[in-house]
mmCIF file of C-alpha atoms in Angstrom:
data_model
loop_
_atom_site.group_PDB
_atom_site.id
_atom_site.type_symbol
_atom_site.label_atom_id
_atom_site.label_comp_id
_atom_site.label_asym_id
_atom_site.label_seq_id
_atom_site.Cartn_x
_atom_site.Cartn_y
_atom_site.Cartn_z
ATOM 1 C CA MET A 1 0.000 0.000 0.000
ATOM 2 C CA HIS A 2 1.353 3.363 -1.003
ATOM 3 C CA LYS A 3 1.834 5.641 1.995
ATOM 4 C CA PRO A 4 2.363 9.275 1.011
ATOM 5 C CA ARG A 5 4.762 11.138 3.254
ATOM 6 C CA LEU A 6 4.841 14.744 4.231
ATOM 7 C CA GLN A 7 6.968 16.803 1.874
ATOM 8 C CA LEU A 8 7.839 20.463 1.713
ATOM 9 C CA GLN A 9 7.202 21.787 -1.779
ATOM 10 C CA ALA A 10 8.772 25.221 -1.405
ATOM 11 C CA SER A 11 10.114 25.871 -4.859
ATOM 12 C CA PHE A 12 8.003 27.862 -7.317
ATOM 13 C CA ASP A 13 8.503 29.405 -10.701
ATOM 14 C CA ILE A 14 8.395 33.125 -9.903
ATOM 15 C CA ALA A 15 9.434 35.301 -12.825
ATOM 16 C CA TYR A 16 11.672 38.318 -12.239
ATOM 17 C CA LEU A 17 11.489 41.491 -14.329
ATOM 18 C CA GLN A 18 14.076 44.217 -14.860
ATOM 19 C CA TYR A 19 14.512 46.824 -17.621
ATOM 20 C CA LEU A 20 17.266 48.997 -16.119
ATOM 21 C CA ASP A 21 20.191 47.330 -14.398
ATOM 22 C CA LYS A 22 21.942 48.676 -11.310
ATOM 23 C CA GLN A 23 24.005 51.085 -13.409
ATOM 24 C CA GLY A 24 20.973 52.354 -15.328
ATOM 25 C CA GLN A 25 21.695 50.491 -18.546
ATOM 26 C CA ALA A 26 18.810 48.885 -20.417
ATOM 27 C CA THR A 27 18.715 45.111 -20.122
ATOM 28 C CA GLN A 28 16.144 44.877 -22.917
ATOM 29 C CA PRO A 29 14.112 47.290 -25.112
ATOM 30 C CA LEU A 30 11.912 49.496 -22.948
ATOM 31 C CA PRO A 31 8.120 49.182 -23.289
ATOM 32 C CA ASP A 32 6.237 51.668 -25.485
ATOM 33 C CA PHE A 33 4.881 53.697 -22.553
ATOM 34 C CA ALA A 34 8.426 54.537 -21.403
ATOM 35 C CA THR A 35 8.755 57.574 -23.656
ATOM 36 C CA PRO A 36 11.244 60.374 -22.896
ATOM 37 C CA ASP A 37 8.402 62.464 -21.440
ATOM 38 C CA TRP A 38 7.204 59.606 -19.234
ATOM 39 C CA LEU A 39 10.711 58.842 -17.992
ATOM 40 C CA SER A 40 11.364 62.540 -17.291
ATOM 41 C CA HIS A 41 8.088 62.776 -15.387
ATOM 42 C CA CYS A 42 8.987 59.803 -13.188
ATOM 43 C CA HIS A 43 12.468 61.265 -12.664
ATOM 44 C CA ARG A 44 10.910 64.507 -11.427
ATOM 45 C CA GLN A 45 8.330 62.813 -9.196
ATOM 46 C CA MET A 46 10.926 60.570 -7.576
ATOM 47 C CA GLN A 47 13.095 63.575 -6.785
ATOM 48 C CA LEU A 48 10.103 65.484 -5.455
ATOM 49 C CA ALA A 49 9.304 62.581 -3.149
ATOM 50 C CA ARG A 50 12.903 62.560 -1.939
ATOM 51 C CA LEU A 51 12.802 66.285 -1.267
ATOM 52 C CA VAL A 52 9.528 66.032 0.661
ATOM 53 C CA ASP A 53 11.054 63.171 2.643
ATOM 54 C CA ASP A 54 14.103 65.224 3.521
ATOM 55 C CA ARG A 55 12.076 68.222 4.671
ATOM 56 C CA ALA A 56 9.587 66.084 6.583
ATOM 57 C CA VAL A 57 12.361 64.399 8.554
ATOM 58 C CA LYS A 58 13.839 67.803 9.402
ATOM 59 C CA LEU A 59 10.423 69.074 10.474
ATOM 60 C CA GLN A 60 10.077 66.088 12.784
ATOM 61 C CA ARG A 61 13.543 66.665 14.227
ATOM 62 C CA THR A 62 12.543 70.225 15.107
ATOM 63 C CA GLY A 63 9.301 69.120 16.732
ATOM 64 C CA ARG A 64 6.951 70.270 14.003
ATOM 65 C CA LEU A 65 5.791 66.798 12.932
ATOM 66 C CA GLY A 66 4.869 63.960 15.253
ATOM 67 C CA THR A 67 6.647 61.228 13.290
ATOM 68 C CA TYR A 68 7.354 60.413 9.680
ATOM 69 C CA PRO A 69 8.081 57.227 7.675
ATOM 70 C CA SER A 70 10.581 58.065 4.955
ATOM 71 C CA THR A 71 10.481 56.430 1.519
ATOM 72 C CA LEU A 72 14.179 57.046 0.842
ATOM 73 C CA GLY A 73 15.427 54.490 -1.666
ATOM 74 C CA GLN A 74 11.953 53.217 -2.544
ATOM 75 C CA GLU A 75 10.653 56.119 -4.613
ATOM 76 C CA ALA A 76 10.344 54.106 -7.826
ATOM 77 C CA ILE A 77 7.772 51.737 -6.345
ATOM 78 C CA GLY A 78 5.320 54.400 -5.229
ATOM 79 C CA VAL A 79 5.659 56.640 -8.269
ATOM 80 C CA ALA A 80 5.401 53.783 -10.778
ATOM 81 C CA THR A 81 2.489 52.128 -8.999
ATOM 82 C CA ALA A 82 0.399 55.280 -8.745
ATOM 83 C CA ASN A 83 1.248 56.182 -12.325
ATOM 84 C CA ALA A 84 -0.238 52.877 -13.482
ATOM 85 C CA LEU A 85 -3.631 53.641 -11.932
ATOM 86 C CA MET A 86 -6.417 55.493 -13.703
ATOM 87 C CA ALA A 87 -8.124 58.361 -11.918
ATOM 88 C CA GLU A 88 -11.233 56.278 -11.188
ATOM 89 C CA ASP A 89 -9.291 53.415 -9.603
ATOM 90 C CA VAL A 90 -9.039 53.265 -5.823
ATOM 91 C CA TYR A 91 -5.683 53.339 -4.081
ATOM 92 C CA CYS A 92 -5.467 51.849 -0.582
ATOM 93 C CA PRO A 93 -2.039 52.887 0.679
ATOM 94 C CA TYR A 94 0.019 51.970 3.681
ATOM 95 C CA TYR A 95 2.108 54.566 5.461
ATOM 96 C CA ARG A 96 5.328 54.605 3.395
ATOM 97 C CA GLU A 97 3.837 56.131 0.266
ATOM 98 C CA THR A 98 4.899 59.738 -0.184
ATOM 99 C CA GLY A 99 5.860 59.135 -3.831
ATOM 100 C CA ALA A 100 2.602 57.391 -4.637
ATOM 101 C CA LEU A 101 0.493 60.036 -2.922
ATOM 102 C CA LEU A 102 2.231 62.810 -4.838
ATOM 103 C CA GLU A 103 1.688 60.939 -8.097
ATOM 104 C CA ARG A 104 -2.007 60.503 -7.257
ATOM 105 C CA GLY A 105 -2.304 64.277 -6.896
ATOM 106 C CA VAL A 106 -2.205 64.525 -3.105
ATOM 107 C CA GLU A 107 -0.682 67.870 -2.162
ATOM 108 C CA ILE A 108 2.486 68.179 -0.104
ATOM 109 C CA GLU A 109 0.675 70.187 2.553
ATOM 110 C CA GLU A 110 -1.838 67.343 2.904
ATOM 111 C CA ILE A 111 0.990 64.856 3.484
ATOM 112 C CA LEU A 112 2.528 67.141 6.106
ATOM 113 C CA ALA A 113 -0.883 67.559 7.708
ATOM 114 C CA ILE A 114 -1.251 63.791 8.075
ATOM 115 C CA TRP A 115 1.986 63.445 9.992
ATOM 116 C CA GLY A 116 1.327 66.641 11.902
ATOM 117 C CA GLY A 117 -1.838 65.155 13.403
ATOM 118 C CA ASP A 118 -4.296 67.075 11.239
ATOM 119 C CA GLU A 119 -6.857 64.616 9.877
ATOM 120 C CA ARG A 120 -7.805 66.977 7.059
ATOM 121 C CA GLY A 121 -4.664 65.705 5.367
ATOM 122 C CA GLN A 122 -6.312 62.327 4.882
ATOM 123 C CA ASN A 123 -9.231 63.855 2.982
ATOM 124 C CA PHE A 124 -7.346 63.966 -0.300
ATOM 125 C CA GLN A 125 -8.739 66.859 -2.329
ATOM 126 C CA HIS A 126 -7.465 65.590 -5.692
ATOM 127 C CA ALA A 127 -7.854 61.862 -5.062
ATOM 128 C CA PRO A 128 -11.212 61.770 -3.275
ATOM 129 C CA LYS A 129 -11.892 58.074 -3.913
ATOM 130 C CA ASP A 130 -8.596 56.896 -2.464
ATOM 131 C CA LEU A 131 -8.574 55.572 1.080
ATOM 132 C CA PRO A 132 -6.639 57.281 3.874
ATOM 133 C CA ILE A 133 -3.235 55.805 4.593
ATOM 134 C CA CYS A 134 -3.226 52.935 7.102
ATOM 135 C CA VAL A 135 -0.671 52.860 9.888
ATOM 136 C CA PRO A 136 -1.864 49.524 11.389
ATOM 137 C CA ILE A 137 0.016 46.810 9.538
ATOM 138 C CA ALA A 138 -1.890 45.113 6.678
ATOM 139 C CA THR A 139 -5.370 46.369 7.546
ATOM 140 C CA GLN A 140 -5.567 48.222 4.234
ATOM 141 C CA MET A 141 -5.523 44.927 2.347
ATOM 142 C CA LEU A 142 -8.901 43.866 3.681
ATOM 143 C CA HIS A 143 -10.213 47.356 3.081
ATOM 144 C CA ALA A 144 -9.023 47.070 -0.517
ATOM 145 C CA ALA A 145 -10.667 43.665 -0.895
ATOM 146 C CA GLY A 146 -13.948 45.183 0.245
ATOM 147 C CA VAL A 147 -13.525 48.064 -2.179
ATOM 148 C CA ALA A 148 -12.718 45.644 -4.992
ATOM 149 C CA PHE A 149 -15.852 43.635 -4.221
ATOM 150 C CA ALA A 150 -17.930 46.827 -4.396
ATOM 151 C CA LEU A 151 -16.304 47.842 -7.683
ATOM 152 C CA LYS A 152 -17.037 44.443 -9.186
ATOM 153 C CA TYR A 153 -20.641 44.532 -7.933
ATOM 154 C CA ARG A 154 -21.236 47.976 -9.422
ATOM 155 C CA HIS A 155 -19.690 46.850 -12.679
ATOM 156 C CA GLN A 156 -22.045 43.876 -12.820
ATOM 157 C CA GLN A 157 -25.085 45.989 -11.926
ATOM 158 C CA ASN A 158 -24.399 48.939 -14.220
ATOM 159 C CA ASN A 159 -22.190 47.406 -16.921
ATOM 160 C CA GLN A 160 -19.654 50.190 -16.416
ATOM 161 C CA PRO A 161 -15.929 49.721 -17.039
ATOM 162 C CA LEU A 162 -14.372 47.681 -14.273
ATOM 163 C CA GLN A 163 -12.331 49.756 -11.840
ATOM 164 C CA VAL A 164 -9.487 48.313 -9.785
ATOM 165 C CA ALA A 165 -8.492 48.571 -6.124
ATOM 166 C CA VAL A 166 -4.762 48.595 -5.368
ATOM 167 C CA ALA A 167 -3.361 47.784 -1.923
ATOM 168 C CA SER A 168 0.250 48.609 -1.100
ATOM 169 C CA SER A 169 2.284 47.252 1.788
ATOM 170 C CA GLY A 170 5.721 46.371 3.013
ATOM 171 C CA GLU A 171 6.908 42.790 2.998
ATOM 172 C CA GLY A 172 6.442 42.568 6.757
ATOM 173 C CA ALA A 173 2.700 43.006 6.292
ATOM 174 C CA THR A 174 2.556 39.744 4.354
ATOM 175 C CA SER A 175 3.132 37.928 7.644
ATOM 176 C CA LYS A 176 -0.180 39.220 8.989
ATOM 177 C CA GLY A 177 -3.519 37.452 8.886
ATOM 178 C CA ASP A 178 -5.143 40.387 7.125
ATOM 179 C CA PHE A 179 -2.898 39.742 4.120
ATOM 180 C CA TYR A 180 -3.827 36.075 3.816
ATOM 181 C CA GLU A 181 -7.518 36.782 4.336
ATOM 182 C CA ALA A 182 -7.506 39.491 1.679
ATOM 183 C CA MET A 183 -5.614 37.215 -0.700
ATOM 184 C CA ASN A 184 -8.131 34.439 -0.181
ATOM 185 C CA LEU A 185 -11.089 36.753 -0.852
ATOM 186 C CA ALA A 186 -9.425 38.269 -3.902
ATOM 187 C CA GLY A 187 -8.601 34.834 -5.280
ATOM 188 C CA VAL A 188 -11.871 33.014 -4.742
ATOM 189 C CA TRP A 189 -14.060 35.957 -5.828
ATOM 190 C CA LYS A 190 -11.778 37.017 -8.708
ATOM 191 C CA LEU A 191 -11.738 40.552 -7.405
ATOM 192 C CA PRO A 192 -10.351 43.433 -9.498
ATOM 193 C CA MET A 193 -7.463 43.995 -7.115
ATOM 194 C CA VAL A 194 -3.694 44.351 -7.220
ATOM 195 C CA PHE A 195 -1.356 43.780 -4.286
ATOM 196 C CA VAL A 196 1.899 45.750 -4.519
ATOM 197 C CA VAL A 197 4.433 44.648 -1.910
ATOM 198 C CA ASN A 198 7.465 46.816 -1.233
ATOM 199 C CA ASN A 199 10.079 44.266 -0.191
ATOM 200 C CA ASN A 200 12.585 46.666 1.368
ATOM 201 C CA GLN A 201 14.221 43.824 3.324
ATOM 202 C CA TRP A 202 13.409 45.090 6.819
ATOM 203 C CA ALA A 203 10.232 45.068 8.932
ATOM 204 C CA ILE A 204 11.460 47.682 11.380
ATOM 205 C CA SER A 205 14.455 45.772 12.837
ATOM 206 C CA VAL A 206 13.462 42.294 11.602
ATOM 207 C CA PRO A 207 15.330 41.201 8.449
ATOM 208 C CA ARG A 208 13.528 39.544 5.577
ATOM 209 C CA ASN A 209 14.942 36.076 6.342
ATOM 210 C CA ALA A 210 13.544 36.209 9.887
ATOM 211 C CA GLN A 211 10.056 37.214 8.749
ATOM 212 C CA THR A 212 9.123 34.214 6.640
ATOM 213 C CA ALA A 213 10.438 30.842 5.483
ATOM 214 C CA THR A 214 9.217 31.369 1.930
ATOM 215 C CA GLN A 215 11.825 31.877 -0.780
ATOM 216 C CA THR A 216 9.958 34.893 -2.159
ATOM 217 C CA ILE A 217 7.061 37.046 -1.041
ATOM 218 C CA ALA A 218 5.465 36.650 -4.472
ATOM 219 C CA GLN A 219 4.948 32.915 -4.082
ATOM 220 C CA LYS A 220 2.570 33.521 -1.192
ATOM 221 C CA ALA A 221 -0.027 34.414 -3.834
ATOM 222 C CA ILE A 222 0.083 30.935 -5.358
ATOM 223 C CA ALA A 223 -1.855 29.310 -2.532
ATOM 224 C CA ALA A 224 -4.649 31.825 -3.108
ATOM 225 C CA GLY A 225 -4.786 31.062 -6.822
ATOM 226 C CA ILE A 226 -3.375 34.475 -7.708
ATOM 227 C CA PRO A 227 -0.583 35.067 -10.242
ATOM 228 C CA ALA A 228 2.486 36.913 -9.027
ATOM 229 C CA LEU A 229 5.595 38.550 -10.389
ATOM 230 C CA GLN A 230 8.816 39.703 -8.742
ATOM 231 C CA VAL A 231 10.360 42.891 -10.122
ATOM 232 C CA ASP A 232 13.369 45.089 -9.488
ATOM 233 C CA GLY A 233 11.745 47.689 -7.274
ATOM 234 C CA ASN A 234 14.488 50.231 -7.918
ATOM 235 C CA ASP A 235 13.715 50.085 -11.644
ATOM 236 C CA VAL A 236 10.786 52.430 -12.221
ATOM 237 C CA VAL A 237 10.112 50.971 -15.668
ATOM 238 C CA ALA A 238 9.875 47.396 -14.403
ATOM 239 C CA VAL A 239 7.532 48.326 -11.564
ATOM 240 C CA ALA A 240 5.325 50.338 -13.914
ATOM 241 C CA TRP A 241 5.155 47.513 -16.450
ATOM 242 C CA ALA A 242 4.269 44.929 -13.825
ATOM 243 C CA VAL A 243 1.559 47.009 -12.178
ATOM 244 C CA ARG A 244 0.111 48.088 -15.529
ATOM 245 C CA ASP A 245 -0.059 44.480 -16.641
ATOM 246 C CA ALA A 246 -1.761 43.458 -13.409
ATOM 247 C CA MET A 247 -4.218 46.358 -13.715
ATOM 248 C CA GLU A 248 -5.136 45.450 -17.290
ATOM 249 C CA ARG A 249 -5.668 41.855 -16.273
ATOM 250 C CA ALA A 250 -7.973 42.926 -13.462
ATOM 251 C CA ARG A 251 -9.926 45.227 -15.814
ATOM 252 C CA ARG A 252 -10.536 42.268 -18.125
ATOM 253 C CA GLY A 253 -12.249 40.503 -15.235
ATOM 254 C CA GLU A 254 -9.460 37.964 -14.750
ATOM 255 C CA GLY A 255 -9.021 38.698 -11.067
ATOM 256 C CA ALA A 256 -6.295 39.792 -8.691
ATOM 257 C CA ALA A 257 -2.513 39.745 -9.014
ATOM 258 C CA LEU A 258 0.473 40.408 -6.760
ATOM 259 C CA VAL A 259 3.648 42.346 -7.571
ATOM 260 C CA GLU A 260 6.656 41.965 -5.272
ATOM 261 C CA ALA A 261 9.018 44.918 -5.772
ATOM 262 C CA MET A 262 12.546 44.209 -4.519
ATOM 263 C CA SER A 263 14.141 47.274 -2.947
ATOM 264 C CA TYR A 264 16.013 48.423 0.139
ATOM 265 C CA ARG A 265 15.067 50.895 2.853
ATOM 266 C CA LEU A 266 17.906 53.434 2.883
ATOM 267 C CA CYS A 267 16.378 55.243 5.851
ATOM 268 C CA ASP A 268 15.253 54.436 9.372
ATOM 269 C CA HIS A 269 11.885 52.696 9.651
ATOM 270 C CA THR A 270 10.416 55.953 10.910
ATOM 271 C CA THR A 271 11.812 58.983 12.680
ATOM 272 C CA ALA A 272 11.255 57.005 15.908
ATOM 273 C CA ASP A 273 13.782 54.385 14.774
ATOM 274 C CA ASP A 274 17.581 54.118 14.595
ATOM 275 C CA ALA A 275 18.477 51.552 11.946
ATOM 276 C CA SER A 276 22.202 51.784 12.721
ATOM 277 C CA ARG A 277 21.494 49.701 15.830
ATOM 278 C CA TYR A 278 20.498 46.619 13.843
ATOM 279 C CA ARG A 279 22.074 46.742 10.381
ATOM 280 C CA SER A 280 25.606 47.281 9.203
ATOM 281 C CA ALA A 281 27.026 50.382 7.583
ATOM 282 C CA SER A 282 28.513 48.251 4.806
ATOM 283 C CA GLU A 283 25.106 46.808 3.922
ATOM 284 C CA LEU A 284 23.661 50.293 3.707
ATOM 285 C CA GLU A 285 26.575 51.563 1.640
ATOM 286 C CA GLN A 286 26.145 48.717 -0.810
ATOM 287 C CA ALA A 287 22.413 49.378 -1.162
ATOM 288 C CA TRP A 288 23.090 53.018 -2.049
ATOM 289 C CA GLN A 289 24.904 51.788 -5.165
ATOM 290 C CA TRP A 290 21.656 50.753 -6.864
ATOM 291 C CA GLU A 291 19.177 53.311 -5.561
ATOM 292 C CA PRO A 292 16.381 54.214 -8.004
ATOM 293 C CA VAL A 293 16.853 57.943 -8.638
ATOM 294 C CA LYS A 294 20.512 57.654 -9.616
ATOM 295 C CA ARG A 295 19.740 54.632 -11.760
ATOM 296 C CA LEU A 296 17.149 56.494 -13.850
ATOM 297 C CA ASP A 297 19.365 59.574 -13.909
ATOM 298 C CA ASN A 298 22.178 57.502 -15.434
ATOM 299 C CA TYR A 299 19.862 56.140 -18.109
ATOM 300 C CA LEU A 300 18.486 59.568 -19.051
ATOM 301 C CA ARG A 301 21.989 61.074 -19.300
ATOM 302 C CA ALA A 302 23.174 58.190 -21.475
ATOM 303 C CA GLN A 303 20.253 58.866 -23.810
ATOM 304 C CA GLY A 304 21.032 62.572 -23.968
ATOM 305 C CA LEU A 305 17.798 63.375 -22.117
ATOM 306 C CA TRP A 306 19.336 64.870 -18.970
ATOM 307 C CA SER A 307 22.180 67.209 -18.033
ATOM 308 C CA ASP A 308 23.604 69.167 -15.109
ATOM 309 C CA ALA A 309 21.858 72.310 -16.362
ATOM 310 C CA LYS A 310 18.471 70.558 -16.447
ATOM 311 C CA GLN A 311 19.117 69.191 -12.977
ATOM 312 C CA GLN A 312 19.849 72.667 -11.641
ATOM 313 C CA ASP A 313 16.599 73.966 -13.167
ATOM 314 C CA LEU A 314 14.682 71.089 -11.597
ATOM 315 C CA ASP A 315 16.322 71.668 -8.210
ATOM 316 C CA ARG A 316 15.184 75.301 -8.279
ATOM 317 C CA GLU A 317 11.660 74.361 -9.369
ATOM 318 C CA LEU A 318 11.208 71.694 -6.708
ATOM 319 C CA ALA A 319 12.642 73.923 -3.991
ATOM 320 C CA GLN A 320 10.045 76.558 -4.862
ATOM 321 C CA VAL A 321 7.252 73.980 -4.898
ATOM 322 C CA MET A 322 8.365 72.812 -1.458
ATOM 323 C CA GLU A 323 8.519 76.295 0.016
ATOM 324 C CA VAL A 324 5.014 77.171 -1.224
ATOM 325 C CA ALA A 325 3.686 73.937 0.265
ATOM 326 C CA LEU A 326 5.351 74.635 3.614
ATOM 327 C CA THR A 327 3.834 78.093 3.702
ATOM 328 C CA ASN A 328 0.390 76.740 2.890
ATOM 329 C CA TRP A 329 0.695 74.035 5.514
ATOM 330 C CA GLU A 330 1.888 76.342 8.273
ATOM 331 C CA SER A 331 -0.803 78.929 7.522
ATOM 332 C CA ARG A 332 -3.654 76.452 8.052
ATOM 333 C CA ALA A 333 -5.958 77.373 10.902
ATOM 334 C CA PRO A 334 -5.989 74.559 13.479
ATOM 335 C CA GLU A 335 -8.982 72.257 13.697
ATOM 336 C CA PRO A 336 -11.142 72.093 16.840
ATOM 337 C CA VAL A 337 -10.026 69.357 19.229
ATOM 338 C CA THR A 338 -13.301 67.532 18.608
ATOM 339 C CA ALA A 339 -12.216 66.935 15.011
ATOM 340 C CA MET A 340 -10.583 63.682 16.164
ATOM 341 C CA PHE A 341 -14.102 62.334 16.702
ATOM 342 C CA ASP A 342 -15.683 64.001 13.695
ATOM 343 C CA HIS A 343 -13.245 62.393 11.264
ATOM 344 C CA LEU A 344 -13.608 58.956 12.841
ATOM 345 C CA TYR A 345 -17.333 58.519 13.430
ATOM 346 C CA ALA A 346 -20.340 59.124 11.188
ATOM 347 C CA ARG A 347 -22.405 58.799 14.373
ATOM 348 C CA LEU A 348 -20.690 59.329 17.716
ATOM 349 C CA PRO A 349 -20.999 56.317 20.076
ATOM 350 C CA GLU A 350 -23.047 57.130 23.135
ATOM 351 C CA GLY A 351 -20.143 56.337 25.442
ATOM 352 C CA LEU A 352 -18.128 59.213 23.981
ATOM 353 C CA TYR A 353 -20.760 61.935 24.350
ATOM 354 C CA GLU A 354 -19.428 63.141 27.700
ATOM 355 C CA GLN A 355 -15.814 63.244 26.523
ATOM 356 C CA TYR A 356 -16.784 65.050 23.331
ATOM 357 C CA ASP A 357 -18.807 67.690 25.213
ATOM 358 C CA GLN A 358 -16.023 68.196 27.759
ATOM 359 C CA LEU A 359 -13.420 68.807 25.060
ATOM 360 C CA ARG A 360 -15.735 71.156 23.202
ATOM 361 C CA ASP A 361 -16.512 73.119 26.357
ATOM 362 C CA GLU A 362 -12.858 73.343 27.352
ATOM 363 C CA GLN A 363 -11.913 74.679 23.950
ATOM 364 C CA GLN A 364 -14.714 77.209 24.008
ATOM 365 C CA GLY A 365 -13.578 78.297 27.444
ATOM 366 C CA VAL A 366 -10.043 78.813 26.201
ATOM 367 C CA ALA A 367 -11.331 80.736 23.196
ATOM 368 C CA GLU A 368 -13.404 83.011 25.441
#
């Protein structure tokens, strides 16, 4: 009698995509969408994200922001992902998404407001359908699955073009139950949904190899019946191609997909962290050699599309954009203290009435 034995089948065929190598040289012909204008736009947006990051960290260090999660070294993932979405799609971001938010049209002053404790920042004026950023790990994936279900239902009821929900996360979030539950829903219901995982190698101080026994993050999708692709996350063209392909597949009604973008977090986890306590300086120095902005810069210069003079013009433009945004942010009138309830509840729970009234009365007393 044949007696099957337990076996670990942990090897999967996960494809890997790259268009620009670590030095910024093309590894294959670029896709049609990667025109000089498109590449220049991504170059600008990635540098804008880096500038906002730099100023936000300095604002936190001077006590003007509560905390801030930098995207340093991961700008290509956010910019390329958001660029692949159409305006009517719904983006469900996690907290490390300055580049993506900027590309979706969220204003710099809104991003600063978020991390300054002003909930008006989460009410994106130019991306009103997008969800607020989620700080709890992986919760946005279930939110996105719910959104994707609603989009599919509306499509079936009204025969309108199918919109797509996109959930972003770090690789650490894929160890959470919310991730697996969302994957299962998206797989079994063929939801129009794309998971974009920023594999930056560190979940705060926990390295990738201590987070999971899987060989790749992408292969986690296989058990849910969802196709997956691993891409060079510091290659803006590769990320854009992968997310676009996944979006088109979802729009055709073929269901969800997962994109694992390989990158490296060149910054601390947040301004409350000190990464030098758990990772080596040599590892960080090596990662700087293939960071995404320099890589695209090298490619554009080799093609005759970029120069020192153009860079100086861009530096001046972005500095002005940043200064205007800072002025707008700092000139905002503060919200009433009760706004913390107003933004959270459509209907205030009865148990919070007393606290709400007390705060309101105290503020009115101060004002008088």
